[in-house]
JSON list of C-alpha atoms in Angstrom, two decimals:
[
{"chain": "T", "resi": 264, "resn": "MET", "atom": "CA", "xyz": [1.80, 6.54, 0.07]},
{"chain": "T", "resi": 265, "resn": "ARG", "atom": "CA", "xyz": [-0.57, 3.54, 1.08]},
{"chain": "T", "resi": 266, "resn": "ARG", "atom": "CA", "xyz": [-2.41, 1.71, -1.22]},
{"chain": "T", "resi": 267, "resn": "PRO", "atom": "CA", "xyz": [-6.14, 2.36, -1.15]},
{"chain": "T", "resi": 268, "resn": "GLN", "atom": "CA", "xyz": [-7.89, -1.07, -0.02]},
{"chain": "T", "resi": 269, "resn": "PRO", "atom": "CA", "xyz": [-9.49, -3.49, -2.25]},
{"chain": "T", "resi": 270, "resn": "ASP", "atom": "CA", "xyz": [-13.05, -3.48, -2.37]},
{"chain": "T", "resi": 271, "resn": "PRO", "atom": "CA", "xyz": [-13.67, -6.75, -1.13]},
{"chain": "T", "resi": 272, "resn": "LEU", "atom": "CA", "xyz": [-17.02, -6.59, -3.09]},
{"chain": "T", "resi": 273, "resn": "SER", "atom": "CA", "xyz": [-14.73, -7.05, -6.67]},
{"chain": "T", "resi": 274, "resn": "ASP", "atom": "CA", "xyz": [-11.06, -8.44, -4.66]},
{"chain": "T", "resi": 275, "resn": "VAL", "atom": "CA", "xyz": [-10.66, -11.34, -6.64]},
{"chain": "T", "resi": 276, "resn": "PHE", "atom": "CA", "xyz": [-8.04, -12.51, -5.16]},
{"chain": "T", "resi": 277, "resn": "ASN", "atom": "CA", "xyz": [-9.36, -12.79, -1.66]},
{"chain": "T", "resi": 278, "resn": "SER", "atom": "CA", "xyz": [-11.00, -16.38, -1.47]},
{"chain": "T", "resi": 279, "resn": "ASP", "atom": "CA", "xyz": [-14.37, -15.56, 0.08]},
{"chain": "T", "resi": 280, "resn": "CYS", "atom": "CA", "xyz": [-14.83, -12.35, -2.93]},
{"chain": "T", "resi": 281, "resn": "PRO", "atom": "CA", "xyz": [-18.23, -12.67, -4.29]},
{"chain": "T", "resi": 282, "resn": "GLY", "atom": "CA", "xyz": [-16.62, -11.26, -7.30]},
{"chain": "T", "resi": 283, "resn": "ARG", "atom": "CA", "xyz": [-14.21, -14.96, -7.45]},
{"chain": "T", "resi": 284, "resn": "ARG", "atom": "CA", "xyz": [-17.91, -16.57, -7.66]},
{"chain": "T", "resi": 285, "resn": "VAL", "atom": "CA", "xyz": [-18.60, -14.56, -11.39]},
{"chain": "T", "resi": 286, "resn": "LEU", "atom": "CA", "xyz": [-15.07, -14.91, -12.59]},
{"chain": "T", "resi": 287, "resn": "ASP", "atom": "CA", "xyz": [-15.32, -18.71, -12.27]},
{"chain": "T", "resi": 288, "resn": "ARG", "atom": "CA", "xyz": [-18.26, -18.45, -14.04]},
{"chain": "T", "resi": 289, "resn": "VAL", "atom": "CA", "xyz": [-17.84, -16.34, -16.24]},
{"chain": "T", "resi": 290, "resn": "THR", "atom": "CA", "xyz": [-14.59, -17.95, -17.24]},
{"chain": "T", "resi": 291, "resn": "SER", "atom": "CA", "xyz": [-15.47, -21.56, -17.11]},
{"chain": "T", "resi": 292, "resn": "ARG", "atom": "CA", "xyz": [-15.45, -23.41, -20.97]},
{"chain": "T", "resi": 293, "resn": "TRP", "atom": "CA", "xyz": [-18.65, -23.22, -21.36]},
{"chain": "T", "resi": 294, "resn": "GLY", "atom": "CA", "xyz": [-19.98, -20.15, -19.31]},
{"chain": "T", "resi": 295, "resn": "VAL", "atom": "CA", "xyz": [-17.22, -18.69, -22.43]},
{"chain": "T", "resi": 296, "resn": "LEU", "atom": "CA", "xyz": [-19.44, -20.43, -25.14]},
{"chain": "T", "resi": 297, "resn": "VAL", "atom": "CA", "xyz": [-22.42, -20.08, -24.30]},
{"chain": "T", "resi": 298, "resn": "LEU", "atom": "CA", "xyz": [-22.06, -16.07, -24.14]},
{"chain": "T", "resi": 299, "resn": "ALA", "atom": "CA", "xyz": [-19.58, -16.12, -27.07]},
{"chain": "T", "resi": 300, "resn": "ALA", "atom": "CA", "xyz": [-22.94, -18.53, -29.16]},
{"chain": "T", "resi": 301, "resn": "LEU", "atom": "CA", "xyz": [-25.08, -15.41, -28.05]},
{"chain": "T", "resi": 302, "resn": "SER", "atom": "CA", "xyz": [-23.30, -13.06, -28.21]},
{"chain": "T", "resi": 303, "resn": "ASP", "atom": "CA", "xyz": [-24.92, -13.41, -32.06]},
{"chain": "T", "resi": 304, "resn": "GLY", "atom": "CA", "xyz": [-28.30, -12.94, -31.52]},
{"chain": "T", "resi": 305, "resn": "PRO", "atom": "CA", "xyz": [-30.99, -14.83, -28.90]},
{"chain": "T", "resi": 306, "resn": "LEU", "atom": "CA", "xyz": [-31.43, -18.45, -29.86]},
{"chain": "T", "resi": 307, "resn": "ARG", "atom": "CA", "xyz": [-33.82, -21.30, -28.78]},
{"chain": "T", "resi": 308, "resn": "PHE", "atom": "CA", "xyz": [-32.08, -23.83, -25.95]},
{"chain": "T", "resi": 309, "resn": "TYR", "atom": "CA", "xyz": [-31.00, -26.65, -28.82]},
{"chain": "T", "resi": 310, "resn": "LEU", "atom": "CA", "xyz": [-29.96, -24.65, -30.78]},
{"chain": "T", "resi": 311, "resn": "LEU", "atom": "CA", "xyz": [-28.22, -23.28, -28.46]},
{"chain": "T", "resi": 312, "resn": "ARG", "atom": "CA", "xyz": [-26.74, -26.54, -27.68]},
{"chain": "T", "resi": 313, "resn": "ASP", "atom": "CA", "xyz": [-26.18, -27.66, -31.29]},
{"chain": "T", "resi": 314, "resn": "ARG", "atom": "CA", "xyz": [-24.16, -24.27, -32.06]},
{"chain": "T", "resi": 315, "resn": "ILE", "atom": "CA", "xyz": [-22.04, -25.46, -28.37]},
{"chain": "T", "resi": 316, "resn": "GLY", "atom": "CA", "xyz": [-20.03, -28.96, -29.59]},
{"chain": "T", "resi": 317, "resn": "GLY", "atom": "CA", "xyz": [-19.95, -31.31, -26.63]},
{"chain": "T", "resi": 318, "resn": "ILE", "atom": "CA", "xyz": [-22.17, -29.87, -24.02]},
{"chain": "T", "resi": 319, "resn": "SER", "atom": "CA", "xyz": [-24.59, -32.17, -22.66]},
{"chain": "T", "resi": 320, "resn": "GLU", "atom": "CA", "xyz": [-28.16, -30.08, -22.06]},
{"chain": "T", "resi": 321, "resn": "ARG", "atom": "CA", "xyz": [-28.24, -31.07, -18.31]},
{"chain": "T", "resi": 322, "resn": "MET", "atom": "CA", "xyz": [-24.76, -28.85, -17.92]},
{"chain": "T", "resi": 323, "resn": "LEU", "atom": "CA", "xyz": [-26.48, -25.63, -20.49]},
{"chain": "T", "resi": 324, "resn": "SER", "atom": "CA", "xyz": [-29.30, -25.94, -18.62]},
{"chain": "T", "resi": 325, "resn": "LEU", "atom": "CA", "xyz": [-27.08, -25.42, -15.20]},
{"chain": "T", "resi": 326, "resn": "LYS", "atom": "CA", "xyz": [-25.14, -22.61, -16.87]},
{"chain": "T", "resi": 327, "resn": "LEU", "atom": "CA", "xyz": [-28.22, -20.78, -18.98]},
{"chain": "T", "resi": 328, "resn": "ARG", "atom": "CA", "xyz": [-29.49, -20.52, -14.85]},
{"chain": "T", "resi": 329, "resn": "GLU", "atom": "CA", "xyz": [-26.73, -19.19, -13.83]},
{"chain": "T", "resi": 330, "resn": "LEU", "atom": "CA", "xyz": [-25.52, -16.68, -15.97]},
{"chain": "T", "resi": 331, "resn": "THR", "atom": "CA", "xyz": [-29.48, -15.80, -15.49]},
{"chain": "T", "resi": 332, "resn": "ARG", "atom": "CA", "xyz": [-28.47, -15.33, -12.14]},
{"chain": "T", "resi": 333, "resn": "ASP", "atom": "CA", "xyz": [-26.28, -12.97, -12.74]},
{"chain": "T", "resi": 334, "resn": "GLY", "atom": "CA", "xyz": [-27.39, -10.82, -14.81]},
{"chain": "T", "resi": 335, "resn": "MET", "atom": "CA", "xyz": [-26.14, -11.72, -18.12]},
{"chain": "T", "resi": 336, "resn": "VAL", "atom": "CA", "xyz": [-28.20, -14.13, -19.76]},
{"chain": "T", "resi": 337, "resn": "LEU", "atom": "CA", "xyz": [-31.89, -13.25, -20.17]},
{"chain": "T", "resi": 338, "resn": "ARG", "atom": "CA", "xyz": [-35.17, -15.52, -20.75]},
{"chain": "T", "resi": 339, "resn": "THR", "atom": "CA", "xyz": [-37.70, -14.98, -22.26]},
{"chain": "T", "resi": 340, "resn": "VAL", "atom": "CA", "xyz": [-40.97, -17.48, -22.79]},
{"chain": "T", "resi": 341, "resn": "GLU", "atom": "CA", "xyz": [-43.88, -16.52, -25.34]},
{"chain": "T", "resi": 342, "resn": "PRO", "atom": "CA", "xyz": [-46.66, -17.87, -24.28]},
{"chain": "T", "resi": 343, "resn": "THR", "atom": "CA", "xyz": [-47.30, -20.76, -26.64]},
{"chain": "T", "resi": 344, "resn": "VAL", "atom": "CA", "xyz": [-48.11, -24.84, -26.86]},
{"chain": "T", "resi": 345, "resn": "PRO", "atom": "CA", "xyz": [-45.79, -25.67, -25.74]},
{"chain": "T", "resi": 346, "resn": "PRO", "atom": "CA", "xyz": [-44.48, -23.15, -24.64]},
{"chain": "T", "resi": 347, "resn": "ARG", "atom": "CA", "xyz": [-40.59, -20.98, -26.89]},
{"chain": "T", "resi": 348, "resn": "VAL", "atom": "CA", "xyz": [-38.15, -19.65, -23.98]},
{"chain": "T", "resi": 349, "resn": "SER", "atom": "CA", "xyz": [-34.83, -18.53, -26.06]},
{"chain": "T", "resi": 350, "resn": "TYR", "atom": "CA", "xyz": [-32.11, -16.82, -24.55]},
{"chain": "T", "resi": 351, "resn": "GLU", "atom": "CA", "xyz": [-29.88, -14.09, -24.96]},
{"chain": "T", "resi": 352, "resn": "LEU", "atom": "CA", "xyz": [-27.11, -11.64, -24.29]},
{"chain": "T", "resi": 353, "resn": "SER", "atom": "CA", "xyz": [-28.93, -8.74, -21.41]},
{"chain": "T", "resi": 354, "resn": "PRO", "atom": "CA", "xyz": [-26.89, -5.82, -21.23]},
{"chain": "T", "resi": 355, "resn": "LEU", "atom": "CA", "xyz": [-24.31, -6.99, -19.07]},
{"chain": "T", "resi": 356, "resn": "GLY", "atom": "CA", "xyz": [-24.00, -9.91, -20.77]},
{"chain": "T", "resi": 357, "resn": "ARG", "atom": "CA", "xyz": [-23.36, -7.73, -23.98]},
{"chain": "T", "resi": 358, "resn": "GLU", "atom": "CA", "xyz": [-20.70, -5.22, -22.31]},
{"chain": "T", "resi": 359, "resn": "LEU", "atom": "CA", "xyz": [-18.72, -9.06, -20.87]},
{"chain": "T", "resi": 360, "resn": "THR", "atom": "CA", "xyz": [-18.90, -10.10, -24.59]},
{"chain": "T", "resi": 361, "resn": "VAL", "atom": "CA", "xyz": [-16.24, -7.37, -25.97]},
{"chain": "T", "resi": 362, "resn": "PRO", "atom": "CA", "xyz": [-13.08, -8.52, -24.02]},
{"chain": "T", "resi": 363, "resn": "LEU", "atom": "CA", "xyz": [-14.25, -12.00, -24.34]},
{"chain": "T", "resi": 364, "resn": "GLN", "atom": "CA", "xyz": [-14.27, -12.20, -27.81]},
{"chain": "T", "resi": 365, "resn": "GLY", "atom": "CA", "xyz": [-10.79, -10.88, -27.61]},
{"chain": "T", "resi": 366, "resn": "LEU", "atom": "CA", "xyz": [-9.30, -13.71, -25.63]},
{"chain": "T", "resi": 367, "resn": "LEU", "atom": "CA", "xyz": [-11.48, -15.92, -28.12]},
{"chain": "T", "resi": 368, "resn": "ASP", "atom": "CA", "xyz": [-9.40, -13.99, -31.06]},
{"chain": "T", "resi": 369, "resn": "TRP", "atom": "CA", "xyz": [-6.45, -13.97, -29.64]},
{"chain": "T", "resi": 370, "resn": "ILE", "atom": "CA", "xyz": [-6.78, -18.20, -29.06]},
{"chain": "T", "resi": 371, "resn": "ALA", "atom": "CA", "xyz": [-7.99, -18.48, -32.39]},
{"chain": "T", "resi": 372, "resn": "LEU", "atom": "CA", "xyz": [-4.80, -16.41, -33.64]},
{"chain": "T", "resi": 373, "resn": "ARG", "atom": "CA", "xyz": [-2.53, -18.40, -31.55]},
{"chain": "T", "resi": 374, "resn": "THR", "atom": "CA", "xyz": [-4.02, -22.00, -31.11]},
{"chain": "T", "resi": 375, "resn": "HIS", "atom": "CA", "xyz": [-0.93, -22.68, -33.25]},
{"chain": "T", "resi": 376, "resn": "ASP", "atom": "CA", "xyz": [1.73, -20.90, -31.09]},
{"chain": "T", "resi": 377, "resn": "VAL", "atom": "CA", "xyz": [0.86, -22.99, -28.17]},
{"chain": "T", "resi": 378, "resn": "VAL", "atom": "CA", "xyz": [0.46, -26.73, -30.01]},
{"chain": "T", "resi": 379, "resn": "ALA", "atom": "CA", "xyz": [4.50, -25.79, -30.99]},
{"chain": "T", "resi": 380, "resn": "ALA", "atom": "CA", "xyz": [5.26, -24.56, -27.90]},
{"chain": "T", "resi": 381, "resn": "GLN", "atom": "CA", "xyz": [3.99, -27.70, -26.41]},
{"chain": "T", "resi": 382, "resn": "GLU", "atom": "CA", "xyz": [4.82, -30.41, -28.90]},
{"chain": "T", "resi": 383, "resn": "ALA", "atom": "CA", "xyz": [8.22, -29.09, -28.39]},
{"chain": "T", "resi": 384, "resn": "TYR", "atom": "CA", "xyz": [8.41, -28.65, -24.41]},
{"chain": "T", "resi": 385, "resn": "ASP", "atom": "CA", "xyz": [7.52, -32.74, -24.68]},
{"chain": "T", "resi": 386, "resn": "ALA", "atom": "CA", "xyz": [10.11, -33.28, -27.17]},
{"chain": "T", "resi": 387, "resn": "ALA", "atom": "CA", "xyz": [12.46, -31.96, -24.23]},
{"chain": "T", "resi": 388, "resn": "GLY", "atom": "CA", "xyz": [11.51, -34.59, -22.44]},
{"chain": "T", "resi": 389, "resn": "ARG", "atom": "CA", "xyz": [9.90, -32.72, -19.88]}
]
């Protein structure tokens, strides 16, 4: 029986696949943290920056622009002086945070095991 040919637009094992770029953005450290931070609801830029320790304003701006372009984040500008800008997850972004939250939960649960494995590996002189 022949396997069906993978869709070239979603075969992340193909280096030319646009899905690979989505995978890179979504699974980057900052991409995951931006999406997870927005899962509790809309945030203004500075609150989002403060929520994600260690992210620079430049990097946050870049990630927000990428995730907005990808349709995962919505940017809302209120017509005030100065304008108030907030960010929230789109329906697509909310859908994505379900498996991402599972990953974050696993990391929270298993970090001690990973650190112990690293220490054992290092102690063995590898």
